[in-house]
Amino acid sequence: MTRSGSRCPLLPLSLALVFGMTTLPAQAGDDAWSTPATVPGGSIRFRVVAASDEDPIAAGKAAAEALKNSMEGVPLRAVIVSECFEDRENKEKLVAGLTAVLPAEILVGSATYGSFTQSGVSDVDSVSLLGIGGEGIGVSAALVTSLGTAKLTFEQHRDEIENRLRAAGAALADKLRRSPQDRLAILLADAHAPKNQPLVEGMQQVLGKQFPITGGCANKNAGQAFVCFQGKLYEDSAVAVMLSGDFHVALAGLQAKENEEVIRTARQSSAAALAGVKGQPIAALAFDCAGRKGKLKRIEDELAAVQESIGKRLPLFGLYCAGEMGPVDTIDKKPDALSGGAGWHIMFTVIGR
């Protein structure tokens, strides 16, 4: 079943024509790629689709076709994937379904505990895609592997974890193409809370403490903790995506651990991000804790609370994660940093133009 709401390195012209609407990266490598520079005043389009099917290939194809159709001719520059299929074999089948329609080179994402869009909430055997397109938006993406922390615990290896992940975060940010129009960094990592905090701190060594960073951590269950880069799956790794262009972003984050508070904070954080953005809202991103989802009496209630704030028409890409990056709502948050890494949060971003 398909539900509603994107496409990157240089391919031969014949393949580019097959994929039609895709703008392929001008610079590409095994661990980083960037799209061509933005065109001032050029089009920017965000679209979100979701599909659920026990057959991961069918789900991937359905979601990819729906996304391609939703772009209505606007060239795709990147696709962010949130997928919730069990085990590597099924995840690879999902990617095969996606890449039967979309170029593998522009796919980035992670394994999650499910997704939510304007069309509803999904969990197992589902995929959600965020399409980012148009010549008015630039995308740069990077990968770091072998973080070396997947089997380490904070109780026994805190110093080693923090040192490794700060270094990895800085290396990841260093690989991103930078421009004066950089607006938002999205971080997807196999680094569940509280490991996500030093990873963010490492990125901030390069980007600055006030640069907007949001994102979420991959499903931490055994055999599920994968990130996706250029259509390939990686464990113990992290992906960053930098978005640039003549648009604005506003971020908000709130923490909660009980049903009523989960609903309230979803409503308030989405409302705060919407109120803070400049221009006309064109998309919303929500990185939400899977633990919050587990505290809800009715999973749909949190989405309904978000829709009370942002309405039901704004493209909404929501992921259930094992740790979230964005404005931290705790007493021990870093007061000089816009973003941090935490758990039990909904991190909400609204993009406006």
Short mmCIF file of C-alpha atoms in Angstrom, two decimals:
data_model
loop_
_atom_site.label_atom_id
_atom_site.label_comp_id
_atom_site.label_asym_id
_atom_site.label_seq_id
_atom_site.Cartn_x
_atom_site.Cartn_y
_atom_site.Cartn_z
CA MET A 1 0.00 0.00 0.00
CA THR A 2 1.51 3.32 -1.02
CA ARG A 3 0.99 6.51 0.92
CA SER A 4 2.16 10.05 0.17
CA GLY A 5 5.58 12.81 -0.79
CA SER A 6 13.11 12.34 -3.82
CA ARG A 7 17.05 11.57 -6.10
CA CYS A 8 23.02 11.97 -7.25
CA PRO A 9 27.25 11.11 -8.88
CA LEU A 10 27.75 11.44 -12.59
CA LEU A 11 26.29 8.63 -14.69
CA PRO A 12 26.52 8.14 -18.42
CA LEU A 13 24.07 10.34 -20.33
CA SER A 14 21.98 7.33 -21.35
CA LEU A 15 21.35 6.40 -17.70
CA ALA A 16 20.66 10.01 -16.76
CA LEU A 17 17.98 10.08 -19.42
CA VAL A 18 16.47 6.86 -18.07
CA PHE A 19 16.19 8.40 -14.61
CA GLY A 20 14.87 11.58 -16.16
CA MET A 21 14.33 14.04 -13.37
CA THR A 22 17.51 13.32 -11.43
CA THR A 23 20.25 15.90 -10.99
CA LEU A 24 23.38 13.83 -10.47
CA PRO A 25 26.25 15.01 -8.23
CA ALA A 26 28.92 17.13 -9.80
CA GLN A 27 31.46 15.71 -7.33
CA ALA A 28 31.31 12.14 -6.08
CA GLY A 29 33.44 9.64 -4.25
CA ASP A 30 33.14 6.55 -2.10
CA ASP A 31 32.63 8.61 1.05
CA ALA A 32 31.31 12.01 -0.13
CA TRP A 33 29.35 13.64 -2.93
CA SER A 34 27.89 17.03 -3.75
CA THR A 35 25.32 18.27 -6.21
CA PRO A 36 25.98 21.17 -8.59
CA ALA A 37 25.87 24.66 -7.07
CA THR A 38 22.47 26.17 -6.44
CA VAL A 39 20.78 28.52 -8.89
CA PRO A 40 19.67 31.72 -7.11
CA GLY A 41 15.90 31.83 -7.05
CA GLY A 42 15.72 28.30 -8.47
CA SER A 43 12.98 25.83 -7.57
CA ILE A 44 13.05 23.94 -4.26
CA ARG A 45 10.74 21.02 -3.68
CA PHE A 46 10.37 18.59 -0.79
CA ARG A 47 8.09 15.58 -1.15
CA VAL A 48 7.38 12.70 1.24
CA VAL A 49 6.02 9.24 0.44
CA ALA A 50 5.61 6.03 2.43
CA ALA A 51 4.88 2.42 1.52
CA SER A 52 4.18 -0.72 3.56
CA ASP A 53 4.48 -4.26 2.24
CA GLU A 54 5.78 -7.57 3.61
CA ASP A 55 7.72 -7.83 0.36
CA PRO A 56 10.58 -5.30 0.75
CA ILE A 57 11.25 -5.16 -3.01
CA ALA A 58 7.62 -4.31 -3.68
CA ALA A 59 7.63 -1.68 -0.94
CA GLY A 60 10.79 -0.09 -2.31
CA LYS A 61 9.49 0.06 -5.86
CA ALA A 62 6.11 1.44 -4.79
CA ALA A 63 7.66 4.19 -2.66
CA ALA A 64 10.21 5.12 -5.32
CA GLU A 65 7.61 5.33 -8.08
CA ALA A 66 5.33 7.42 -5.89
CA LEU A 67 8.18 9.77 -5.08
CA LYS A 68 9.23 10.16 -8.69
CA ASN A 69 5.66 10.98 -9.70
CA SER A 70 5.22 13.45 -6.84
CA MET A 71 8.15 15.56 -8.01
CA GLU A 72 6.20 16.56 -11.12
CA GLY A 73 9.28 17.09 -13.23
CA VAL A 74 11.42 18.92 -10.64
CA PRO A 75 14.89 17.29 -10.64
CA LEU A 76 15.66 15.22 -7.56
CA ARG A 77 18.96 15.97 -5.83
CA ALA A 78 18.80 13.55 -2.90
CA VAL A 79 16.54 10.98 -1.26
CA ILE A 80 16.60 10.34 2.50
CA VAL A 81 15.36 6.87 3.48
CA SER A 82 13.73 5.75 6.73
CA GLU A 83 13.24 1.98 6.63
CA CYS A 84 11.87 -0.55 9.11
CA PHE A 85 12.52 -4.05 7.78
CA GLU A 86 13.99 -6.91 9.80
CA ASP A 87 17.50 -8.19 9.09
CA ARG A 88 20.08 -7.24 6.49
CA GLU A 89 18.68 -9.52 3.78
CA ASN A 90 15.34 -7.75 3.75
CA LYS A 91 16.98 -4.34 3.99
CA GLU A 92 19.09 -5.12 0.93
CA LYS A 93 15.97 -6.26 -0.91
CA LEU A 94 14.33 -2.95 -0.05
CA VAL A 95 17.30 -1.06 -1.48
CA ALA A 96 17.08 -3.21 -4.61
CA GLY A 97 13.46 -2.15 -4.99
CA LEU A 98 14.36 1.51 -4.52
CA THR A 99 17.24 1.40 -6.97
CA ALA A 100 15.11 -0.28 -9.61
CA VAL A 101 13.51 3.17 -9.92
CA LEU A 102 15.95 5.69 -8.41
CA PRO A 103 19.74 5.98 -8.75
CA ALA A 104 21.56 4.35 -5.83
CA GLU A 105 24.05 7.22 -5.75
CA ILE A 106 21.64 9.70 -4.21
CA LEU A 107 20.15 7.43 -1.51
CA VAL A 108 21.10 8.11 2.11
CA GLY A 109 19.28 7.12 5.27
CA SER A 110 19.06 4.70 8.16
CA ALA A 111 17.20 1.85 9.77
CA THR A 112 14.50 3.19 12.08
CA TYR A 113 11.64 1.99 14.27
CA GLY A 114 9.14 3.29 11.72
CA SER A 115 8.01 6.61 10.31
CA PHE A 116 5.16 9.08 10.26
CA THR A 117 3.99 11.32 7.46
CA GLN A 118 0.90 13.39 6.79
CA SER A 119 -0.71 10.14 5.63
CA GLY A 120 -0.23 8.24 8.88
CA VAL A 121 2.10 6.17 11.06
CA SER A 122 3.96 3.03 9.98
CA ASP A 123 6.33 0.66 11.70
CA VAL A 124 7.46 -2.84 10.63
CA ASP A 125 7.74 -3.68 6.92
CA SER A 126 7.63 -0.04 5.85
CA VAL A 127 9.71 2.62 4.18
CA SER A 128 9.39 6.40 4.06
CA LEU A 129 11.24 8.66 1.62
CA LEU A 130 12.05 12.36 1.70
CA GLY A 131 12.66 13.71 -1.78
CA ILE A 132 14.80 16.84 -2.03
CA GLY A 133 14.76 18.46 -5.44
CA GLY A 134 15.15 21.57 -7.53
CA GLU A 135 18.04 23.68 -8.75
CA GLY A 136 17.57 26.10 -5.86
CA ILE A 137 18.82 23.65 -3.23
CA GLY A 138 22.29 22.20 -2.87
CA VAL A 139 23.12 18.88 -1.22
CA SER A 140 26.42 17.56 0.08
CA ALA A 141 26.60 14.14 1.74
CA ALA A 142 29.40 12.31 3.54
CA LEU A 143 30.06 8.97 5.24
CA VAL A 144 32.40 7.86 8.02
CA THR A 145 32.79 4.16 8.78
CA SER A 146 34.39 2.11 11.56
CA LEU A 147 33.37 4.41 14.38
CA GLY A 148 34.60 1.68 16.71
CA THR A 149 31.91 2.26 19.33
CA ALA A 150 29.10 -0.13 18.39
CA LYS A 151 30.12 -2.70 21.01
CA LEU A 152 31.31 -0.25 23.66
CA THR A 153 29.21 0.90 26.60
CA PHE A 154 29.24 4.25 28.38
CA GLU A 155 29.49 2.49 31.73
CA GLN A 156 32.84 0.87 30.82
CA HIS A 157 34.27 2.89 27.92
CA ARG A 158 33.02 6.46 28.24
CA ASP A 159 36.31 8.25 27.54
CA GLU A 160 37.10 6.07 24.53
CA ILE A 161 33.59 6.51 23.10
CA GLU A 162 33.70 10.29 23.48
CA ASN A 163 37.15 10.61 21.93
CA ARG A 164 36.32 8.35 18.99
CA LEU A 165 32.99 9.98 18.22
CA ARG A 166 34.21 13.55 18.54
CA ALA A 167 36.96 12.70 16.04
CA ALA A 168 34.45 10.97 13.75
CA GLY A 169 32.04 13.91 13.89
CA ALA A 170 34.80 16.35 12.96
CA ALA A 171 35.96 14.08 10.11
CA LEU A 172 32.41 13.79 8.84
CA ALA A 173 31.84 17.55 8.83
CA ASP A 174 35.21 18.09 7.12
CA LYS A 175 34.07 15.96 4.17
CA LEU A 176 31.03 18.12 3.48
CA ARG A 177 31.22 20.81 0.82
CA ARG A 178 30.78 24.18 2.49
CA SER A 179 29.19 27.35 1.14
CA PRO A 180 27.90 30.67 2.54
CA GLN A 181 24.38 29.37 1.89
CA ASP A 182 24.66 26.31 4.16
CA ARG A 183 21.48 26.14 6.21
CA LEU A 184 21.01 22.71 7.84
CA ALA A 185 23.07 19.59 8.62
CA ILE A 186 21.21 16.28 9.02
CA LEU A 187 23.06 13.56 10.94
CA LEU A 188 22.11 9.87 10.72
CA ALA A 189 24.28 7.54 12.80
CA ASP A 190 24.78 4.17 14.42
CA ALA A 191 25.42 5.92 17.72
CA HIS A 192 22.39 5.58 19.98
CA ALA A 193 21.93 7.96 22.89
CA PRO A 194 24.00 9.02 24.79
CA LYS A 195 26.68 8.28 22.17
CA ASN A 196 25.12 10.84 19.82
CA GLN A 197 26.21 13.80 21.98
CA PRO A 198 30.00 13.53 21.35
CA LEU A 199 29.31 12.89 17.65
CA VAL A 200 27.43 16.20 17.47
CA GLU A 201 30.21 17.91 19.42
CA GLY A 202 32.71 16.69 16.82
CA MET A 203 30.66 18.17 13.99
CA GLN A 204 30.39 21.43 15.91
CA GLN A 205 34.19 21.68 16.03
CA VAL A 206 33.98 22.26 12.27
CA LEU A 207 30.52 23.80 11.73
CA GLY A 208 30.31 25.91 14.87
CA LYS A 209 28.19 25.48 17.98
CA GLN A 210 25.31 27.58 16.67
CA PHE A 211 24.99 25.90 13.28
CA PRO A 212 21.64 24.05 12.94
CA ILE A 213 22.15 20.28 13.25
CA THR A 214 19.33 17.77 13.48
CA GLY A 215 18.98 14.04 12.93
CA GLY A 216 18.49 10.67 14.53
CA CYS A 217 20.23 7.42 15.40
CA ALA A 218 19.66 4.09 13.70
CA ASN A 219 17.57 1.31 15.23
CA LYS A 220 19.88 -0.20 17.87
CA ASN A 221 18.34 -3.69 17.97
CA ALA A 222 20.69 -6.54 17.10
CA GLY A 223 21.15 -6.85 13.36
CA GLN A 224 19.28 -3.63 12.57
CA ALA A 225 21.75 -0.76 13.13
CA PHE A 226 22.49 0.24 9.55
CA VAL A 227 22.94 3.56 7.81
CA CYS A 228 22.62 3.89 4.05
CA PHE A 229 24.99 5.81 1.77
CA GLN A 230 24.80 5.73 -2.02
CA GLY A 231 22.48 2.74 -1.78
CA LYS A 232 24.84 0.61 0.36
CA LEU A 233 24.37 -0.44 3.98
CA TYR A 234 26.98 0.25 6.68
CA GLU A 235 27.19 -0.67 10.36
CA ASP A 236 29.09 1.27 13.03
CA SER A 237 28.97 4.28 10.70
CA ALA A 238 27.49 7.76 10.32
CA VAL A 239 26.13 9.85 7.44
CA ALA A 240 25.75 13.62 7.26
CA VAL A 241 23.76 15.64 4.73
CA MET A 242 24.26 19.39 4.30
CA LEU A 243 21.45 21.40 2.70
CA SER A 244 22.18 24.82 1.24
CA GLY A 245 20.21 27.49 -0.58
CA ASP A 246 18.10 30.61 -0.15
CA PHE A 247 15.80 29.14 2.50
CA HIS A 248 15.53 29.32 6.29
CA VAL A 249 15.19 26.78 9.09
CA ALA A 250 13.82 26.84 12.63
CA LEU A 251 14.47 24.05 15.15
CA ALA A 252 12.79 23.05 18.40
CA GLY A 253 13.20 20.07 20.70
CA LEU A 254 11.30 18.82 23.75
CA GLN A 255 11.64 15.74 25.95
CA ALA A 256 8.88 13.52 27.38
CA LYS A 257 8.48 10.01 28.77
CA GLU A 258 4.74 9.60 29.44
CA ASN A 259 1.70 9.45 27.16
CA GLU A 260 0.18 12.87 27.81
CA GLU A 261 3.55 14.59 27.87
CA VAL A 262 4.60 12.93 24.61
CA ILE A 263 1.49 14.33 22.96
CA ARG A 264 1.92 17.78 24.51
CA THR A 265 5.59 18.13 23.57
CA ALA A 266 4.88 17.00 20.00
CA ARG A 267 2.29 19.74 19.69
CA GLN A 268 4.48 22.39 21.31
CA SER A 269 7.76 21.62 19.53
CA SER A 270 6.14 21.57 16.10
CA ALA A 271 4.32 24.81 16.88
CA ALA A 272 7.53 26.47 18.09
CA ALA A 273 9.47 25.49 14.96
CA LEU A 274 6.65 26.69 12.72
CA ALA A 275 6.42 30.01 14.57
CA GLY A 276 10.17 30.54 14.35
CA VAL A 277 10.72 29.97 10.65
CA LYS A 278 11.01 32.85 8.19
CA GLY A 279 9.04 32.83 4.95
CA GLN A 280 6.47 30.32 3.75
CA PRO A 281 6.86 26.84 5.30
CA ILE A 282 7.75 24.26 2.63
CA ALA A 283 8.67 21.15 4.68
CA ALA A 284 8.94 19.72 8.19
CA LEU A 285 11.35 17.14 9.61
CA ALA A 286 10.77 15.31 12.89
CA PHE A 287 13.31 13.01 14.55
CA ASP A 288 11.35 11.30 17.29
CA CYS A 289 12.40 8.85 20.00
CA ALA A 290 11.13 5.28 19.66
CA GLY A 291 10.82 5.25 23.44
CA ARG A 292 8.26 8.06 23.20
CA LYS A 293 6.36 5.99 20.66
CA GLY A 294 6.33 3.09 23.11
CA LYS A 295 4.75 5.25 25.83
CA LEU A 296 1.74 6.21 23.71
CA LYS A 297 -1.61 4.56 24.34
CA ARG A 298 -2.46 5.28 20.70
CA ILE A 299 0.47 5.81 18.35
CA GLU A 300 -1.63 8.06 16.11
CA ASP A 301 -2.14 10.62 18.90
CA GLU A 302 1.35 12.12 18.58
CA LEU A 303 0.95 12.66 14.83
CA ALA A 304 -2.47 14.21 15.43
CA ALA A 305 -0.88 16.64 17.89
CA VAL A 306 1.76 17.63 15.31
CA GLN A 307 -0.96 18.18 12.71
CA GLU A 308 -2.81 20.48 15.11
CA SER A 309 0.24 22.75 14.88
CA ILE A 310 1.40 22.46 11.27
CA GLY A 311 -1.78 21.36 9.52
CA LYS A 312 -2.15 18.39 7.21
CA ARG A 313 -0.69 19.75 3.97
CA LEU A 314 2.92 20.64 4.79
CA PRO A 315 5.26 17.79 3.69
CA LEU A 316 6.19 15.95 6.92
CA PHE A 317 9.06 13.46 7.23
CA GLY A 318 9.06 11.84 10.67
CA LEU A 319 11.38 9.07 11.88
CA TYR A 320 11.39 7.01 15.09
CA CYS A 321 14.99 6.82 16.28
CA ALA A 322 17.31 5.50 19.02
CA GLY A 323 18.51 8.98 19.98
CA GLU A 324 17.88 12.38 18.45
CA MET A 325 19.94 15.43 17.49
CA GLY A 326 18.67 18.99 17.80
CA PRO A 327 17.86 21.51 20.57
CA VAL A 328 18.18 19.53 23.81
CA ASP A 329 15.55 19.91 26.53
CA THR A 330 17.46 18.80 29.66
CA ILE A 331 19.02 20.58 32.63
CA ASP A 332 22.53 19.45 31.60
CA LYS A 333 22.31 20.71 28.00
CA LYS A 334 25.25 22.71 26.64
CA PRO A 335 24.10 26.36 27.02
CA ASP A 336 26.33 27.65 24.22
CA ALA A 337 25.25 25.08 21.62
CA LEU A 338 22.11 25.18 19.48
CA SER A 339 22.03 21.40 19.03
CA GLY A 340 23.08 18.35 20.97
CA GLY A 341 22.45 14.63 21.13
CA ALA A 342 19.91 13.11 23.52
CA GLY A 343 17.13 10.58 23.95
CA TRP A 344 13.39 10.79 24.64
CA HIS A 345 13.09 13.91 22.44
CA ILE A 346 11.15 15.00 19.44
CA MET A 347 13.44 17.23 17.39
CA PHE A 348 11.37 19.29 15.00
CA THR A 349 12.61 21.37 12.06
CA VAL A 350 10.56 23.56 9.73
CA ILE A 351 12.04 24.77 6.45
CA GLY A 352 10.71 28.02 5.03
CA ARG A 353 11.30 30.20 2.00
#
